[in-house]
PDB file of C-alpha atoms in Angstrom:
ATOM      1  CA  UNK A   1     100.206  84.983 109.289  1.00 85.00           C
ATOM      2  CA  UNK A   2     103.860  85.925 109.765  1.00 82.00           C
ATOM      3  CA  UNK A   3     103.337  89.456 108.399  1.00 82.00           C
ATOM      4  CA  UNK A   4     100.554  91.999 108.485  1.00 82.00           C
ATOM      5  CA  UNK A   5      98.285  91.579 105.474  1.00 86.00           C
ATOM      6  CA  UNK A   6      97.589  95.324 105.101  1.00 81.00           C
ATOM      7  CA  UNK A   7     101.275  95.816 104.321  1.00 82.00           C
ATOM      8  CA  UNK A   8     101.109  92.994 101.783  1.00 88.00           C
ATOM      9  CA  UNK A   9      98.083  94.577 100.110  1.00 83.00           C
ATOM     10  CA  UNK A  10      99.862  97.898  99.660  1.00 80.00           C
ATOM     11  CA  UNK A  11     102.860  96.045  98.223  1.00 86.00           C
ATOM     12  CA  UNK A  12     100.504  94.354  95.776  1.00 87.00           C
ATOM     13  CA  UNK A  13      98.965  97.703  94.795  1.00 82.00           C
ATOM     14  CA  UNK A  14     102.380  99.309  94.282  1.00 83.00           C
ATOM     15  CA  UNK A  15     103.539  96.431  92.107  1.00 87.00           C
ATOM     16  CA  UNK A  16     100.359  96.813  90.034  1.00 84.00           C
ATOM     17  CA  UNK A  17     100.868 100.573  89.730  1.00 83.00           C
ATOM     18  CA  UNK A  18      97.745 101.288  91.783  1.00 73.00           C
ATOM     19  CA  UNK A  19      99.515 102.918  94.762  1.00 64.00           C
ATOM     20  CA  UNK A  20     102.453 105.259  95.242  1.00 57.00           C
ATOM     21  CA  UNK A  21     104.766 106.227  98.092  1.00 56.00           C
ATOM     22  CA  UNK A  22     102.093 108.492  99.597  1.00 63.00           C
ATOM     23  CA  UNK A  23      99.710 105.548  99.894  1.00 58.00           C
ATOM     24  CA  UNK A  24     102.444 103.400 101.432  1.00 55.00           C
ATOM     25  CA  UNK A  25     103.307 106.145 103.919  1.00 57.00           C
ATOM     26  CA  UNK A  26      99.677 106.583 104.891  1.00 57.00           C
ATOM     27  CA  UNK A  27      99.234 102.847 105.510  1.00 56.00           C
ATOM     28  CA  UNK A  28     102.507 102.732 107.467  1.00 53.00           C
ATOM     29  CA  UNK A  29     101.156 105.504 109.715  1.00 42.00           C
ATOM     30  CA  UNK A  30      97.882 103.627 110.202  1.00 49.00           C
ATOM     31  CA  UNK A  31      99.779 100.441 111.041  1.00 54.00           C
ATOM     32  CA  UNK A  32     101.889 102.337 113.586  1.00 46.00           C
ATOM     33  CA  UNK A  33      98.706 103.578 115.260  1.00 51.00           C
ATOM     34  CA  UNK A  34      97.233 100.065 115.084  1.00 53.00           C
ATOM     35  CA  UNK A  35     100.303  98.591 116.787  1.00 53.00           C
ATOM     36  CA  UNK A  36     100.014 101.159 119.568  1.00 52.00           C
ATOM     37  CA  UNK A  37      96.303 100.441 119.933  1.00 53.00           C
ATOM     38  CA  UNK A  38      95.340 104.084 119.403  1.00 51.00           C
ATOM     39  CA  UNK A  39      93.880 103.866 115.898  1.00 53.00           C
ATOM     40  CA  UNK A  40      90.500 105.408 115.060  1.00 61.00           C
ATOM     41  CA  UNK A  41      89.387 102.332 113.130  1.00 63.00           C
ATOM     42  CA  UNK A  42      86.139 103.750 111.779  1.00 70.00           C
ATOM     43  CA  UNK A  43      87.807 106.896 110.441  1.00 69.00           C
ATOM     44  CA  UNK A  44      90.627 104.891 108.875  1.00 66.00           C
ATOM     45  CA  UNK A  45      88.108 102.540 107.255  1.00 68.00           C
ATOM     46  CA  UNK A  46      86.230 105.521 105.840  1.00 72.00           C
ATOM     47  CA  UNK A  47      89.432 106.893 104.303  1.00 73.00           C
ATOM     48  CA  UNK A  48      90.572 103.513 103.010  1.00 71.00           C
ATOM     49  CA  UNK A  49      87.208 102.771 101.381  1.00 79.00           C
ATOM     50  CA  UNK A  50      86.977 106.043  99.445  1.00 82.00           C
ATOM     51  CA  UNK A  51      88.505 104.416  96.379  1.00 81.00           C
ATOM     52  CA  UNK A  52      86.024 101.497  96.560  1.00 85.00           C
ATOM     53  CA  UNK A  53      82.948 103.650  96.039  1.00 91.00           C
ATOM     54  CA  UNK A  54      81.098 102.682  92.868  1.00 94.00           C
ATOM     55  CA  UNK A  55      83.150  99.562  92.150  1.00 94.00           C
ATOM     56  CA  UNK A  56      81.458  96.208  91.762  1.00 95.00           C
ATOM     57  CA  UNK A  57      81.769  93.512  94.418  1.00 95.00           C
ATOM     58  CA  UNK A  58      83.175  91.094  91.826  1.00 94.00           C
ATOM     59  CA  UNK A  59      86.167  93.414  91.356  1.00 94.00           C
ATOM     60  CA  UNK A  60      87.240  93.033  94.989  1.00 94.00           C
ATOM     61  CA  UNK A  61      86.661  89.277  95.010  1.00 96.00           C
ATOM     62  CA  UNK A  62      88.912  88.847  91.972  1.00 95.00           C
ATOM     63  CA  UNK A  63      91.531  91.244  93.344  1.00 94.00           C
ATOM     64  CA  UNK A  64      91.740  89.469  96.704  1.00 95.00           C
ATOM     65  CA  UNK A  65      92.036  86.049  95.097  1.00 96.00           C
ATOM     66  CA  UNK A  66      95.005  87.223  93.027  1.00 96.00           C
ATOM     67  CA  UNK A  67      96.569  89.064  95.960  1.00 95.00           C
ATOM     68  CA  UNK A  68      96.229  86.053  98.248  1.00 96.00           C
ATOM     69  CA  UNK A  69      97.895  83.593  95.884  1.00 95.00           C
ATOM     70  CA  UNK A  70     100.835  85.834  94.988  1.00 94.00           C
ATOM     71  CA  UNK A  71     101.448  87.818  98.165  1.00 95.00           C
ATOM     72  CA  UNK A  72      99.744  86.239 101.182  1.00 95.00           C
ATOM     73  CA  UNK A  73      99.930  82.476 100.790  1.00 95.00           C
ATOM     74  CA  UNK A  74     103.751  82.303 101.150  1.00 94.00           C
ATOM     75  CA  UNK A  75     103.433  83.923 104.601  1.00 94.00           C
ATOM     76  CA  UNK A  76     100.912  81.486 106.106  1.00 96.00           C
ATOM     77  CA  UNK A  77     102.783  79.936 109.045  1.00 96.00           C
ATOM     78  CA  UNK A  78     103.016  76.162 109.268  1.00 96.00           C
ATOM     79  CA  UNK A  79     102.379  76.463 113.011  1.00 97.00           C
ATOM     80  CA  UNK A  80      99.098  78.180 112.187  1.00 96.00           C
ATOM     81  CA  UNK A  81      98.080  75.367 109.868  1.00 97.00           C
ATOM     82  CA  UNK A  82      98.932  72.857 112.609  1.00 97.00           C
ATOM     83  CA  UNK A  83      96.882  74.776 115.174  1.00 98.00           C
ATOM     84  CA  UNK A  84      93.871  74.684 112.865  1.00 98.00           C
ATOM     85  CA  UNK A  85      94.203  70.926 112.472  1.00 98.00           C
ATOM     86  CA  UNK A  86      94.511  70.403 116.252  1.00 98.00           C
ATOM     87  CA  UNK A  87      91.240  72.237 116.795  1.00 98.00           C
ATOM     88  CA  UNK A  88      89.595  70.406 113.927  1.00 98.00           C
ATOM     89  CA  UNK A  89      90.642  67.054 115.406  1.00 98.00           C
ATOM     90  CA  UNK A  90      89.175  68.134 118.748  1.00 97.00           C
ATOM     91  CA  UNK A  91      85.825  68.773 117.052  1.00 97.00           C
ATOM     92  CA  UNK A  92      85.929  72.545 117.548  1.00 97.00           C
ATOM     93  CA  UNK A  93      84.017  75.039 115.414  1.00 98.00           C
ATOM     94  CA  UNK A  94      86.649  76.835 113.330  1.00 98.00           C
ATOM     95  CA  UNK A  95      86.412  80.515 112.410  1.00 98.00           C
ATOM     96  CA  UNK A  96      88.635  83.309 111.198  1.00 98.00           C
ATOM     97  CA  UNK A  97      87.749  86.374 113.278  1.00 98.00           C
ATOM     98  CA  UNK A  98      89.358  89.402 111.668  1.00 95.00           C
ATOM     99  CA  UNK A  99      89.055  93.123 111.230  1.00 91.00           C
ATOM    100  CA  UNK A 100      89.659  92.671 107.512  1.00 91.00           C
ATOM    101  CA  UNK A 101      86.910  92.160 104.940  1.00 94.00           C
ATOM    102  CA  UNK A 102      85.472  88.744 104.032  1.00 96.00           C
ATOM    103  CA  UNK A 103      87.001  89.161 100.578  1.00 95.00           C
ATOM    104  CA  UNK A 104      90.486  89.268 102.108  1.00 95.00           C
ATOM    105  CA  UNK A 105      89.853  86.413 104.541  1.00 96.00           C
ATOM    106  CA  UNK A 106      87.921  83.939 102.376  1.00 97.00           C
ATOM    107  CA  UNK A 107      90.864  82.649 100.291  1.00 97.00           C
ATOM    108  CA  UNK A 108      92.699  81.621 103.462  1.00 97.00           C
ATOM    109  CA  UNK A 109      89.541  80.162 104.997  1.00 98.00           C
ATOM    110  CA  UNK A 110      88.970  78.096 101.895  1.00 97.00           C
ATOM    111  CA  UNK A 111      92.556  76.825 101.799  1.00 96.00           C
ATOM    112  CA  UNK A 112      92.448  75.789 105.462  1.00 97.00           C
ATOM    113  CA  UNK A 113      88.883  74.420 105.185  1.00 98.00           C
ATOM    114  CA  UNK A 114      87.605  76.878 107.795  1.00 98.00           C
ATOM    115  CA  UNK A 115      83.845  77.175 107.417  1.00 95.00           C
ATOM    116  CA  UNK A 116      83.223  80.484 109.161  1.00 98.00           C
ATOM    117  CA  UNK A 117      84.581  84.007 108.682  1.00 98.00           C
ATOM    118  CA  UNK A 118      83.766  86.874 111.052  1.00 98.00           C
ATOM    119  CA  UNK A 119      84.906  90.047 109.322  1.00 96.00           C
ATOM    120  CA  UNK A 120      84.168  93.687 108.519  1.00 94.00           C
ATOM    121  CA  UNK A 121      81.391  93.686 105.937  1.00 95.00           C
ATOM    122  CA  UNK A 122      81.254  96.404 103.296  1.00 94.00           C
ATOM    123  CA  UNK A 123      77.993  98.066 102.359  1.00 96.00           C
ATOM    124  CA  UNK A 124      76.652  97.413  98.856  1.00 96.00           C
ATOM    125  CA  UNK A 125      74.040  99.357  96.896  1.00 95.00           C
ATOM    126  CA  UNK A 126      71.071  97.735  95.161  1.00 94.00           C
ATOM    127  CA  UNK A 127      73.111  96.726  92.106  1.00 93.00           C
ATOM    128  CA  UNK A 128      76.080  95.231  93.948  1.00 92.00           C
ATOM    129  CA  UNK A 129      78.446  98.197  93.994  1.00 95.00           C
ATOM    130  CA  UNK A 130      80.334  99.400  97.054  1.00 95.00           C
ATOM    131  CA  UNK A 131      79.042 102.544  98.737  1.00 94.00           C
ATOM    132  CA  UNK A 132      82.364 103.263 100.430  1.00 91.00           C
ATOM    133  CA  UNK A 133      80.887 102.573 103.867  1.00 92.00           C
ATOM    134  CA  UNK A 134      81.163  99.747 106.387  1.00 91.00           C
ATOM    135  CA  UNK A 135      78.054  97.720 107.244  1.00 92.00           C
ATOM    136  CA  UNK A 136      77.954  98.001 111.066  1.00 92.00           C
ATOM    137  CA  UNK A 137      79.151  96.740 113.369  1.00 94.00           C
ATOM    138  CA  UNK A 138      82.762  96.903 112.278  1.00 91.00           C
ATOM    139  CA  UNK A 139      84.743  93.800 113.271  1.00 95.00           C
ATOM    140  CA  UNK A 140      87.007  95.728 115.604  1.00 92.00           C
ATOM    141  CA  UNK A 141      87.174  96.142 119.384  1.00 91.00           C
ATOM    142  CA  UNK A 142      83.785  95.532 120.975  1.00 93.00           C
ATOM    143  CA  UNK A 143      82.222  95.108 117.533  1.00 94.00           C
ATOM    144  CA  UNK A 144      84.319  92.003 117.079  1.00 96.00           C
ATOM    145  CA  UNK A 145      82.807  90.590 120.286  1.00 98.00           C
ATOM    146  CA  UNK A 146      79.277  91.271 119.008  1.00 97.00           C
ATOM    147  CA  UNK A 147      79.962  89.461 115.739  1.00 98.00           C
ATOM    148  CA  UNK A 148      81.797  86.567 117.399  1.00 98.00           C
ATOM    149  CA  UNK A 149      78.944  86.097 119.890  1.00 98.00           C
ATOM    150  CA  UNK A 150      76.472  86.022 116.985  1.00 98.00           C
ATOM    151  CA  UNK A 151      78.437  83.226 115.323  1.00 98.00           C
ATOM    152  CA  UNK A 152      78.743  81.343 118.617  1.00 98.00           C
ATOM    153  CA  UNK A 153      74.980  81.501 119.191  1.00 97.00           C
ATOM    154  CA  UNK A 154      74.337  80.243 115.660  1.00 97.00           C
ATOM    155  CA  UNK A 155      76.759  77.338 116.146  1.00 97.00           C
ATOM    156  CA  UNK A 156      75.590  76.339 119.625  1.00 96.00           C
ATOM    157  CA  UNK A 157      78.444  77.453 121.889  1.00 96.00           C
ATOM    158  CA  UNK A 158      79.450  80.542 123.852  1.00 96.00           C
ATOM    159  CA  UNK A 159      82.652  82.558 124.006  1.00 97.00           C
ATOM    160  CA  UNK A 160      83.075  81.199 127.535  1.00 97.00           C
ATOM    161  CA  UNK A 161      84.124  77.967 125.781  1.00 95.00           C
ATOM    162  CA  UNK A 162      86.196  79.572 123.022  1.00 98.00           C
ATOM    163  CA  UNK A 163      89.890  79.923 122.173  1.00 98.00           C
ATOM    164  CA  UNK A 164      91.052  83.050 120.340  1.00 98.00           C
ATOM    165  CA  UNK A 165      94.458  83.684 118.774  1.00 98.00           C
ATOM    166  CA  UNK A 166      95.710  87.238 118.239  1.00 96.00           C
ATOM    167  CA  UNK A 167      98.834  89.341 117.732  1.00 94.00           C
ATOM    168  CA  UNK A 168      97.355  92.787 118.426  1.00 91.00           C
ATOM    169  CA  UNK A 169      96.517  94.883 121.470  1.00 92.00           C
ATOM    170  CA  UNK A 170      93.424  96.054 119.566  1.00 90.00           C
ATOM    171  CA  UNK A 171      91.984  92.572 120.143  1.00 95.00           C
ATOM    172  CA  UNK A 172      92.202  92.863 123.929  1.00 96.00           C
ATOM    173  CA  UNK A 173      88.403  93.064 124.409  1.00 96.00           C
ATOM    174  CA  UNK A 174      87.853  89.696 122.708  1.00 98.00           C
ATOM    175  CA  UNK A 175      90.932  88.138 124.299  1.00 98.00           C
ATOM    176  CA  UNK A 176      89.482  89.056 127.696  1.00 98.00           C
ATOM    177  CA  UNK A 177      86.082  87.656 126.743  1.00 98.00           C
ATOM    178  CA  UNK A 178      87.065  84.131 125.677  1.00 98.00           C
ATOM    179  CA  UNK A 179      88.025  81.195 127.859  1.00 98.00           C
ATOM    180  CA  UNK A 180      91.474  80.681 126.320  1.00 98.00           C
ATOM    181  CA  UNK A 181      93.412  83.614 124.857  1.00 98.00           C
ATOM    182  CA  UNK A 182      96.548  82.627 122.933  1.00 98.00           C
ATOM    183  CA  UNK A 183      98.999  85.312 121.904  1.00 98.00           C
ATOM    184  CA  UNK A 184     100.947  84.849 118.669  1.00 97.00           C
ATOM    185  CA  UNK A 185     103.822  87.081 117.466  1.00 95.00           C
ATOM    186  CA  UNK A 186     102.453  89.926 119.603  1.00 94.00           C
ATOM    187  CA  UNK A 187     103.036  93.649 119.376  1.00 91.00           C
ATOM    188  CA  UNK A 188     104.858  95.179 122.335  1.00 91.00           C
ATOM    189  CA  UNK A 189     101.784  96.267 124.281  1.00 92.00           C
ATOM    190  CA  UNK A 190     100.038  92.929 123.930  1.00 95.00           C
ATOM    191  CA  UNK A 191     103.198  91.074 124.903  1.00 97.00           C
ATOM    192  CA  UNK A 192     103.307  93.066 128.132  1.00 97.00           C
ATOM    193  CA  UNK A 193      99.660  92.355 128.911  1.00 97.00           C
ATOM    194  CA  UNK A 194     100.088  88.657 128.145  1.00 98.00           C
ATOM    195  CA  UNK A 195     103.094  88.340 130.431  1.00 98.00           C
ATOM    196  CA  UNK A 196     101.340  90.135 133.270  1.00 98.00           C
ATOM    197  CA  UNK A 197      98.291  87.858 132.977  1.00 97.00           C
ATOM    198  CA  UNK A 198     100.132  84.600 132.327  1.00 97.00           C
ATOM    199  CA  UNK A 199      98.635  84.137 128.855  1.00 98.00           C
ATOM    200  CA  UNK A 200     100.561  81.768 126.576  1.00 97.00           C
ATOM    201  CA  UNK A 201     102.751  83.464 123.956  1.00 98.00           C
ATOM    202  CA  UNK A 202     103.651  81.568 120.791  1.00 97.00           C
ATOM    203  CA  UNK A 203     106.057  82.314 117.925  1.00 95.00           C
ATOM    204  CA  UNK A 204     104.923  81.205 114.498  1.00 93.00           C
TER     205      UNK A 204
END
């Protein structure tokens, strides 16, 4: 992606009349903390999911499909599509590993024919409504490593063989864990780390 999808989601909500300037300001503050790598991800998730409580899972699936087509798809980088195809041609297992929810990631995975999505799962009650809580572990920091290792074990490889692309300093734990970290459109802190460690930096 050439732009952060959280920003695109707030833009979508504002255009639909579901968010106001206070919501946009709050998300901008969270994104600033995220860029600095100092965000309390679990607390932010708790706040962000307050409005989900009691809503049916089908609501979010439909919302994310509409949001993806209108707001996200135009920002999918051609270089990203090409990278996916290079790995596919090499016979690699393809996965989107993201801190977002599966509902946000699945439209892109489907378009790029990526079979696996590692994401932050949301807790559902017995009738398929959101509780407003995350189903642990959250796909963030070390939790992202736990979930990625689970997928790797299921698919018959280890992270010692893996390549991981990221733009955020918050992904440093997983970048350090894989064989080949590739940095794309990085934030300032990650750019500094990548340069000091000789990691490749790409612009998409």
